[in-house]
Coordinates of C-alpha atoms and ligand atoms in Angstrom, one line a residue:
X1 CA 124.0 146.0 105.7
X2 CA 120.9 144.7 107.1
X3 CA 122.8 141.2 108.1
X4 CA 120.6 140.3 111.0
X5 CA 117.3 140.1 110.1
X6 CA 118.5 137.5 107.3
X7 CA 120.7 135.4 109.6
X8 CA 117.3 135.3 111.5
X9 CA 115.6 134.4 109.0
X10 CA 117.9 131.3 108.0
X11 CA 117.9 130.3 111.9
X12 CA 113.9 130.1 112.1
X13 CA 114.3 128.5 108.3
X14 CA 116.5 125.8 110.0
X15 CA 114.6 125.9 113.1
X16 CA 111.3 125.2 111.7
X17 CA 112.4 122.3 109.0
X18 CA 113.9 120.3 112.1
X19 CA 110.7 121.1 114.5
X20 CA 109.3 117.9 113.7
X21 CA 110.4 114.1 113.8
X22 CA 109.4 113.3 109.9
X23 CA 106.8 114.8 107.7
X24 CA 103.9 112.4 107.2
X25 CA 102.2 112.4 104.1
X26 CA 98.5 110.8 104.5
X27 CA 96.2 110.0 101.6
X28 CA 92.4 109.2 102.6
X29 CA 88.9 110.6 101.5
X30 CA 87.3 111.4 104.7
X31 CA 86.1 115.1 103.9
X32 CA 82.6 115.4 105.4
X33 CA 81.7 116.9 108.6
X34 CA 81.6 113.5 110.9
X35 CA 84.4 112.1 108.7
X36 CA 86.8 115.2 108.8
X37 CA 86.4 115.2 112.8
X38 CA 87.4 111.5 113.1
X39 CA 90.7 112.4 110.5
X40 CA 91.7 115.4 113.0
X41 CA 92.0 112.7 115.9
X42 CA 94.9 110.6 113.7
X43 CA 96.5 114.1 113.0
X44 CA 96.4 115.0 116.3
X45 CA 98.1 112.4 118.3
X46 CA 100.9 112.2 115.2
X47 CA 101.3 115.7 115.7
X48 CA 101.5 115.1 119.8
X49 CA 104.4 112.3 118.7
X50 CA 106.2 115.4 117.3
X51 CA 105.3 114.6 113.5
X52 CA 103.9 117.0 110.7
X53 CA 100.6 115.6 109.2
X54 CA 101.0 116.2 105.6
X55 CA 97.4 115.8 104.3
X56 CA 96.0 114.9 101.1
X57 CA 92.3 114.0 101.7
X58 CA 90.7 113.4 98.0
X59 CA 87.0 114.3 98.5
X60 CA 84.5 111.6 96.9
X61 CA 82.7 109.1 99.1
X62 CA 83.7 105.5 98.6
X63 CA 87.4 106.3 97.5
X64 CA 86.7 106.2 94.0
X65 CA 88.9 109.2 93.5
X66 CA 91.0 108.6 96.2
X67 CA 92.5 105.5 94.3
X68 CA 92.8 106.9 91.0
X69 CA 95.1 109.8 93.1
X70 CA 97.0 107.1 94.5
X71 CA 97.6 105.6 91.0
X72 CA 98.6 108.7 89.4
X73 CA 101.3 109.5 92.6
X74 CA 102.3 105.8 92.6
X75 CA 103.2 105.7 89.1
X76 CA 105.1 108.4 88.7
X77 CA 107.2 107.3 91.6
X78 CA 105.7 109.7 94.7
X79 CA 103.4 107.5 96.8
X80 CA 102.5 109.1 100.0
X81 CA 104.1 107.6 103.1
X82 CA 100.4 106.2 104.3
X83 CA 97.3 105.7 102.3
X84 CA 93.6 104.5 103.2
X85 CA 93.5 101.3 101.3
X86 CA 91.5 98.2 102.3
X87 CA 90.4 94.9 101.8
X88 CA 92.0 92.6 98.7
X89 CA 93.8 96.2 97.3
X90 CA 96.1 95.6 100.2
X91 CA 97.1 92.5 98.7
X92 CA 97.3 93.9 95.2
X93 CA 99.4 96.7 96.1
X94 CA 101.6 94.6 98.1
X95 CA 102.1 92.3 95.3
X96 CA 103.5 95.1 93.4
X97 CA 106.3 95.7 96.2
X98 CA 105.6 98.9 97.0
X99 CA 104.5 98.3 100.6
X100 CA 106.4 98.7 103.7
X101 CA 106.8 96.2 106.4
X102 CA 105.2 97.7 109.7
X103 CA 105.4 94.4 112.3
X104 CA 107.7 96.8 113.9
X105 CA 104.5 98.2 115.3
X106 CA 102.7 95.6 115.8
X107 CA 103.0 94.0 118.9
X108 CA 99.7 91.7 120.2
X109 CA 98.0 92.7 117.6
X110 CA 97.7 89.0 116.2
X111 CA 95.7 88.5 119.5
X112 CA 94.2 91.8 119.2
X113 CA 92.3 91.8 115.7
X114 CA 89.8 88.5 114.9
X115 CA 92.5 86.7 112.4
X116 CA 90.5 87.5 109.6
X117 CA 91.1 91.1 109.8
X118 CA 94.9 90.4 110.6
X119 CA 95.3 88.3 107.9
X120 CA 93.5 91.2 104.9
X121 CA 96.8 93.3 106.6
X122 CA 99.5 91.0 106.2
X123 CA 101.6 90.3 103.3
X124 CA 103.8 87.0 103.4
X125 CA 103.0 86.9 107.2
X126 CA 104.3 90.7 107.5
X127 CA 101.6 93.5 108.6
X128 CA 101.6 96.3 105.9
X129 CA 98.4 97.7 107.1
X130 CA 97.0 99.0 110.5
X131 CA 93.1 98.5 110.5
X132 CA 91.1 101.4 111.7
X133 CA 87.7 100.5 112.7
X134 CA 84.8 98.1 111.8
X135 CA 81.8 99.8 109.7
X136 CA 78.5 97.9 109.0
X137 CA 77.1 98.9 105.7
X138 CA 73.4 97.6 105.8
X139 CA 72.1 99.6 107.5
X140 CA 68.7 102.2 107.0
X141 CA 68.7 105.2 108.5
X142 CA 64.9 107.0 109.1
X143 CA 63.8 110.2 110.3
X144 CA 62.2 109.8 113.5
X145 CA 59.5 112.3 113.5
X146 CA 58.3 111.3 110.4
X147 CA 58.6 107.1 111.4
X148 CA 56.7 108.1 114.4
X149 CA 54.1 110.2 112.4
X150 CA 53.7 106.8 110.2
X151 CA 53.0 105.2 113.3
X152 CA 56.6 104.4 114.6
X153 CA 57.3 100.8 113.4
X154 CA 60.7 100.1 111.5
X155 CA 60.5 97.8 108.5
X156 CA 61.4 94.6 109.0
X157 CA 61.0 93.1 105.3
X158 CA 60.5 94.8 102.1
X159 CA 56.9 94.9 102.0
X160 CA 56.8 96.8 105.1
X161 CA 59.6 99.0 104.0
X162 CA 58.1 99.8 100.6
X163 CA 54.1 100.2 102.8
X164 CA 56.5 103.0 104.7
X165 CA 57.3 104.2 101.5
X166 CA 54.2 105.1 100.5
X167 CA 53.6 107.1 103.9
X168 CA 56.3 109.4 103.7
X169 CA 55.7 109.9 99.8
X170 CA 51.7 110.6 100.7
X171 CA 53.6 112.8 103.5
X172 CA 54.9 114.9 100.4
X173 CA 59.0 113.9 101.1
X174 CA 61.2 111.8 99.1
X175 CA 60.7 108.9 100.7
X176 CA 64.3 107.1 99.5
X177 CA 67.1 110.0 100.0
X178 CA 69.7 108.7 97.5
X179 CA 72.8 109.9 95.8
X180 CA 72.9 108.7 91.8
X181 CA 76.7 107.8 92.1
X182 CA 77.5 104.4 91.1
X183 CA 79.4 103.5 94.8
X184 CA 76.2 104.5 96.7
X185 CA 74.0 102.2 94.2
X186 CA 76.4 99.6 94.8
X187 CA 75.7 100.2 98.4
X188 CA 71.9 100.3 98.1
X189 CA 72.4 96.9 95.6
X190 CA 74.4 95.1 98.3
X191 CA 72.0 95.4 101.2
X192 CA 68.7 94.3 98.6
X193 CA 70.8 91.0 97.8
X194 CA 71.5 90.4 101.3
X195 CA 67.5 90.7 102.1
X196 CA 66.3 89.5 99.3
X197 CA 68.5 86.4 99.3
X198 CA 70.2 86.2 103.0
X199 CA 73.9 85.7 104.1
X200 CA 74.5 82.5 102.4
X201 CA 73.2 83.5 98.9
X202 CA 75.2 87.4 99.1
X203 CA 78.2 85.1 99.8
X204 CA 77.6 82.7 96.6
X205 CA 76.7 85.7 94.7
X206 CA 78.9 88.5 95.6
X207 CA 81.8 87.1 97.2
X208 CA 82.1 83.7 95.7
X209 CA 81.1 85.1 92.3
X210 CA 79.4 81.3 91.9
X211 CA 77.9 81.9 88.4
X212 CA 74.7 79.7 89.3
X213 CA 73.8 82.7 92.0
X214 CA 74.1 85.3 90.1
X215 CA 72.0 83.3 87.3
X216 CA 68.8 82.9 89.5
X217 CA 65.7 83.6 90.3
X218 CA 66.9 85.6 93.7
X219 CA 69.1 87.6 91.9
X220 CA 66.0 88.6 89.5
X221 CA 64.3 89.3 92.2
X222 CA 67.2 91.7 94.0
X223 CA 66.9 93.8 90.9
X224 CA 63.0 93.4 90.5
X225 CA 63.2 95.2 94.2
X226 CA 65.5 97.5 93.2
X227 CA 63.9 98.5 90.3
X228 CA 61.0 99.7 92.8
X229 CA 63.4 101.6 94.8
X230 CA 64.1 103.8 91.9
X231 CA 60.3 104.4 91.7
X232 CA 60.6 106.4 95.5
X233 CA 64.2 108.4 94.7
X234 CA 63.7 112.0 93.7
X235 CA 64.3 112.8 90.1
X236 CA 67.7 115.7 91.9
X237 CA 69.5 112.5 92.9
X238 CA 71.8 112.3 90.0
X239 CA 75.5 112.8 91.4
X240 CA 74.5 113.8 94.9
X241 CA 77.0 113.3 97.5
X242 CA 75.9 110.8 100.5
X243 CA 76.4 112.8 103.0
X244 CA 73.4 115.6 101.2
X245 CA 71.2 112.4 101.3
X246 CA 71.7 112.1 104.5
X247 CA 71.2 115.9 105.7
X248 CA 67.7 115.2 104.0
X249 CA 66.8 112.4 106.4
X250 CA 67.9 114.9 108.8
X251 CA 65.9 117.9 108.2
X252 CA 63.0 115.6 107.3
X253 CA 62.9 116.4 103.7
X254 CA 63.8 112.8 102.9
X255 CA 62.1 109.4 104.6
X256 CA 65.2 107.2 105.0
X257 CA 68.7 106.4 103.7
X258 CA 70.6 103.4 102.9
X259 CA 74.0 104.2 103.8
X260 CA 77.0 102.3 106.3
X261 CA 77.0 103.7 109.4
X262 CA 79.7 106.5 108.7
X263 CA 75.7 108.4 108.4
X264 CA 76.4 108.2 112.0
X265 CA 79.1 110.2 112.1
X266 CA 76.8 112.7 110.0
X267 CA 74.0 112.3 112.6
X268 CA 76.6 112.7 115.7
X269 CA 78.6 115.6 114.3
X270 CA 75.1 117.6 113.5
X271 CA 74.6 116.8 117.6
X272 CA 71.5 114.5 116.4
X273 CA 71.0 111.2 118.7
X274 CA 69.8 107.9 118.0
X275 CA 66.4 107.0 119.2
X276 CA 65.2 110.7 119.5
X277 CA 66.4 112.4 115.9
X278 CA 67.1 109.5 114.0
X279 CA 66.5 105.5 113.9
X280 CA 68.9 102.9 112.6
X281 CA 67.6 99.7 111.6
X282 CA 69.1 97.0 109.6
X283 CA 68.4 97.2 106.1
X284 CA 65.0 95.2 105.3
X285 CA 65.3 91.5 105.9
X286 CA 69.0 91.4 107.1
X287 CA 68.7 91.4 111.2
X288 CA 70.7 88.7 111.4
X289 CA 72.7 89.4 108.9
X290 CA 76.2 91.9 108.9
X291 CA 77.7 93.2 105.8
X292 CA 81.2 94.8 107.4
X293 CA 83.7 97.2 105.9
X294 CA 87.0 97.2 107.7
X295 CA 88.7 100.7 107.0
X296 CA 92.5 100.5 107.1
X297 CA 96.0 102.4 106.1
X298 CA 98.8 100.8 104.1
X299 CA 102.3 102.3 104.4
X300 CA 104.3 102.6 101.7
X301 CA 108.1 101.7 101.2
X302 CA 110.2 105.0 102.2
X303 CA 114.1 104.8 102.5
X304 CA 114.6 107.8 105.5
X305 CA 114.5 106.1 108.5
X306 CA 112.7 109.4 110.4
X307 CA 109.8 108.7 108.4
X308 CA 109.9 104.9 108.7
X309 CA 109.7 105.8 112.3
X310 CA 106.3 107.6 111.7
X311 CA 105.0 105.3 109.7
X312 CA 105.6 103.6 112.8
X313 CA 104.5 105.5 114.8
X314 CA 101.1 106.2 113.0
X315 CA 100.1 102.8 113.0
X316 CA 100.7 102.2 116.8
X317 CA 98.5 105.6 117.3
X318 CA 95.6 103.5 114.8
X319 CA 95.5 100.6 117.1
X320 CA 95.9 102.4 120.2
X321 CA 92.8 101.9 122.7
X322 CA 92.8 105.6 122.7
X323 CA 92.2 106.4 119.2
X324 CA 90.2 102.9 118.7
X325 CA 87.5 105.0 121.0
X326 CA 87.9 108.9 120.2
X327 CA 88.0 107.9 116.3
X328 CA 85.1 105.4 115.8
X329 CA 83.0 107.9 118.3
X330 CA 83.3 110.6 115.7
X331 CA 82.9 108.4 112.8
X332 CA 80.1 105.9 113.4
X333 CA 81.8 102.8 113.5
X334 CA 82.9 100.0 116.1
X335 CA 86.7 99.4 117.8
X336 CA 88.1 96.5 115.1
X337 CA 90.6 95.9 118.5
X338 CA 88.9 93.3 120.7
X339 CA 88.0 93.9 124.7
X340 CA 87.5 97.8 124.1
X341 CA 84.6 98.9 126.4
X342 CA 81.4 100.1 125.0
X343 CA 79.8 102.6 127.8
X344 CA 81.2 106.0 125.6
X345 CA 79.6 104.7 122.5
X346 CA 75.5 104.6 121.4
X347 CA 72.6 102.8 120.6
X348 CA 73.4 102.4 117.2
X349 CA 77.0 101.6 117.9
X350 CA 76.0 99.3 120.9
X351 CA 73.7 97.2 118.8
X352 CA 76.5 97.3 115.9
X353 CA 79.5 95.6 117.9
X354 CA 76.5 92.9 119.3
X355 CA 75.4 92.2 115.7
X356 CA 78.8 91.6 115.0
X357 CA 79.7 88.9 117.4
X358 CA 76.5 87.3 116.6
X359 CA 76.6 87.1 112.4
X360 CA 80.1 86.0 113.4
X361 CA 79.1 83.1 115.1
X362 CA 75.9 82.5 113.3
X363 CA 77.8 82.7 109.3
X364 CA 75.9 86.0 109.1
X365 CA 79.0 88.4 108.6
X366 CA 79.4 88.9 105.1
X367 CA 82.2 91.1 103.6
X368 CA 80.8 94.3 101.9
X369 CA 81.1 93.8 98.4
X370 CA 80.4 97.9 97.7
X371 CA 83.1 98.6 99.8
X372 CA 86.2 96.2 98.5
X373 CA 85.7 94.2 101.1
X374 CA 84.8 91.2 99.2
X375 CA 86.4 90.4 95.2
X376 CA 89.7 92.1 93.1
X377 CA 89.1 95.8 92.7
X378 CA 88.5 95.1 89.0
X379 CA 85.7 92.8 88.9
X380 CA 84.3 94.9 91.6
X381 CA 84.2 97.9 89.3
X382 CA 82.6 96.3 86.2
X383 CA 79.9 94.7 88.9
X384 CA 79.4 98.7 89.8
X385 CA 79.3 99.9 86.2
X386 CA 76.0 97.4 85.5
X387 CA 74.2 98.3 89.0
X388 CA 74.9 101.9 87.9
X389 CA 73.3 101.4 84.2
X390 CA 70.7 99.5 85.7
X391 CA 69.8 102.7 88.0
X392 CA 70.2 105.2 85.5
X393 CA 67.8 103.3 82.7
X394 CA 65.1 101.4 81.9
X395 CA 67.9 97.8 81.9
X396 CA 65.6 94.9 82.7
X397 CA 66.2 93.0 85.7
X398 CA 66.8 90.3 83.0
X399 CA 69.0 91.8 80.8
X400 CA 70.9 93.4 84.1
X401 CA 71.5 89.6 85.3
X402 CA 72.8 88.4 81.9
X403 CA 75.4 91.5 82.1
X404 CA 76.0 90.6 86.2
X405 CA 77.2 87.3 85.0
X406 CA 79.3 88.3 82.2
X407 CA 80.9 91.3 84.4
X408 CA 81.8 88.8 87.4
X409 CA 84.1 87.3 84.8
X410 CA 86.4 90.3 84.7
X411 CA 89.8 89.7 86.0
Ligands
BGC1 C1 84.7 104.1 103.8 C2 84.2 105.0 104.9 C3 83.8 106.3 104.3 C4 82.7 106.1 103.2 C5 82.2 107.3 102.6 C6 83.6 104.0 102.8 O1 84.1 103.1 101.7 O2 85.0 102.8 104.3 O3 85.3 105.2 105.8 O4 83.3 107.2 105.3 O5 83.3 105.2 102.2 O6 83.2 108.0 102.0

C-alpha cells in the first residue's frame, strides 16, 4: 500500500489551506498596464500581512461592468469581501445593509482625509470605505513632438484647442484620440461643461441637477462644442478602450486625449515622462477649475472573524503612507491622505495636488460627474445614455438638452 505519499498529500493539503491568515476576495476593474501595476502594490503588502489576494478584476474602464458583476454576486448572496466602489454607491450599498463597519481600522483618519472625503466613506458616522487616491479627470493629454511641431503652445480655451486641431489633422493624425464608449463620452462631456460654463455652472448643472442650467444657453453651447469634437475623432473610435486612445497620443498617431489622469499611469508604465514625451494640460478653459474622482474600496459584511481581520487589515494597508505613495506613483493620481511629501511624484502629479488645494479654496473643485462622484448612480446612467446618443448621431444640441433635462429627472 502506497500509504505515504497520500498521508503527504493530506499534510501539504492541510498545510497549504492554513498558510494564510484569511482569503481575501477583491473586486475592481483596474486591468491596464499602469492600472494593473498600481493593483499588484495592494496585493502585495496583503500578501506580506500573511493574507491570500483572491482577485476578481472585471476589465472595462469606468467600472461599468465591474458593477453589474458586483450586482450579480450580491444578489445571489456571494459579495466579495472588498469591492472598488465610490462616491454616492457607497451610500446606496450601505443603505442596503450589506456593508461592514471598518472604524476598527481607522484610526486619525478623520484628521487624515479633508471631511468631505471622510464623510462619502462613512455610514451613520461608521467608515465602510477606505479611500484610495485622488484622480483629476479634466485633464488633456498631447503628444509632445507633434505640440512642439505646431509650435509648442497648449490650448488654453477652445478656440485655441480646436486651431490645434486643425494642425495635427493637416499633420495627417487624428487629432482627438477617443474611445466611442459611453463612460469615456461622459468623460469628454464633463470637461466641455466645465469650460464652456466654469465651476459654478458644472455644479448647477451636473451636481445640483438645477433644471434652469441644464435648460440654457451654456448648456447649448457645451454640446454645440461637442458636436465639433466629433468632427476631429477618427471614424475606428467606436468601442475602443481608453487606454488604445491613449497608446495613440503615445506613438503620435493621435493629437491629444481627454482622459483623468490614470493616462498617467499609461504614460509612466510605458517609461514615457511629462514634459519630454507627453504634456498635460487642463482641459480647455478649466485652469482654475478641478473635476476630482476619489477612488475607494467598501468592505462587505462577512461573519469569520479571520477575514474581518483582513478586511481590516486591507484598509489600514490603503491608507498607509506607504501604499498612499507606491500606488498613486504607478497609477497617476495624488495621496487623498493629507501631509504626504511630494518629491517622488511628477510634473503632472505636482501641479495636480497644487490645483487641488487651490479649486478647494477658490470653489473650483467640482465632483466628477462621469465618474459617480457627483448624483445617484441612476440618474447618472440615463445622463450617460443621452451624451452617448448624442455622440453616436446626428441628435441636435437642442433636442440633446430637452432629453438632458428630462433624464436628470430619473430617480
Ligand atoms: C477610476 C479609475 C480607473 C478609470 C479607468 C475611473 O472611473 O476611478 O481608477 O483607472 O476609471 O478604468
Amino acid at each position: 500500500m502506497k500509504l505515504k505519499p497520500i498521508v503527504a498529500a493530506i499534510a501539504t493539503t492541510v498545510l497549504a489551506s492554513t498558510s494564510f491568515a484569511a482569503e481575501v476576495e477583491v473586486l475592481h476593474w483596474w486591468t491596464s498596464g499602469g492600472e494593473a501595476k498600481s493593483v499588484a502594490e495592494l496585493k502585495k503588502m496583503m500578501e506580506a500581512k500573511g493574507h491570500k489576494w483572491k482577485d476578481f478584476a472585471v476589465a472595462g474602464g469606468g467600472g461599468d461592468a465591474a458593477m453589474t458583476a458586483l450586482k450579480a454576486r450580491v444578489v445571489a448572496g456571494n459579495a466579495p469581501v472588498a469591492a472598488q466602489i465610490k462616491g454616492p454607491s457607497i451610500q446606496e450599498w450601505a443603505q442596503q445593509g450589506v456593508l461592514a463597519d471598518v472604524s476598527g481600522a481607522a484610526g486619525e483618519w478623520d484628521k487624515l482625509l479633508p471631511k468631505v472625503v471622510g464623510d462619502a466613506m462613512k455610514y451613520k458616522g461608521k467608515y465602510v470605505a477606505a479611500p484610495v487616491n485622488v484622480h483629476r479627470v479634466n485633464w488633456l493629454w498631447i503628444n509632445q513632438d507633434a505640440l512642439n511641431k505646431a509650435g509648442g503652445k497648449a490650448p488654453a480655451n477652445f478656440d485655441e484647442f480646436f486651431a490645434l486641431a486643425d494642425k495635427f489633422k493637416a499633420a495627417g493624425m487624428v487629432a482627438i484620440a477617443h474611445g466611442g464608449q459611453p463612460w469615456q463620452d461622459a468623460t469628454v462631456f464633463e470637461s466641455v461643461v466645465l469650460g464652456v460654463g466654469g465651476a459654478k455652472f458644472f455644479n448647477d448643472s451636473l451636481v445640483k441637477l438645477d433644471p434652469k442650467a441644464i435648460d440654457s444657453p451654456t448648456m447649448l453651447k457645451s454640446f454645440d462644442t461637442l458636436a465639433k469634437i466629433k468632427t476631429y475623432i477618427d471614424k475606428d473610435s467606436a468601442g475602443r478602450d481608453w487606454n488604445l486612445a491613449t497608446a495613440m497620443v503615445m506613438n503620435g498617431k493621435g493629437g491629444m486625449q481627454f482622459m483623468g489622469d490614470w493616462a498617467k499611469g499609461e504614460f509612466t508604465s510605458a517609461n514615457k515622462v511629462a514634459g519630454k514625451d507627453y504634456a498635460c494640460v487642463a482641459t480647455p478653459g478649466t485652469a482654475n477649475a478641478y473635476t476630482f474622482n476619489i477612488d475607494s474600496f467598501a468592505m462587505f459584511k462577512v461573519k469569520d472573524a479571520a477575514v474581518q481581520k483582513g478586511q481590516l487589515d486591507l484598509a489600514t494597508a490603503i491608507m498607509s503612507p506607504e501604499f498612499q505613495e507606491v500606488f498613486n506613483l504607478n497609477k497617476g493620481s495624488i495621496p487623498v491622505r493629507s501631509g504626504m511629501s511630494d518629491a517622488k511624484f511628477d510634473a503632472c502629479a505636482k501641479k495636480s495636488i497644487v490645483d487641488f488645494n487651490a479649486t478647494a479654496k477658490s470653489g473650483g473643485l467640482v465632483p466628477s460627474f462621469a465618474h459617480g462622484m457627483a448624483v445617484p448612480s441612476a440618474t447618472q446612467g440615463a445622463i450617460v445614455d443621452v451624451i452617448a446618443k448624442f455622440m453616436n448621431s446626428n441628435m441636435s444640441s437642442k433636442d440633446a438638452v430637452v432629453a438632458l433635462a428630462k433624464a436628470a429627472k430619473t430617480k
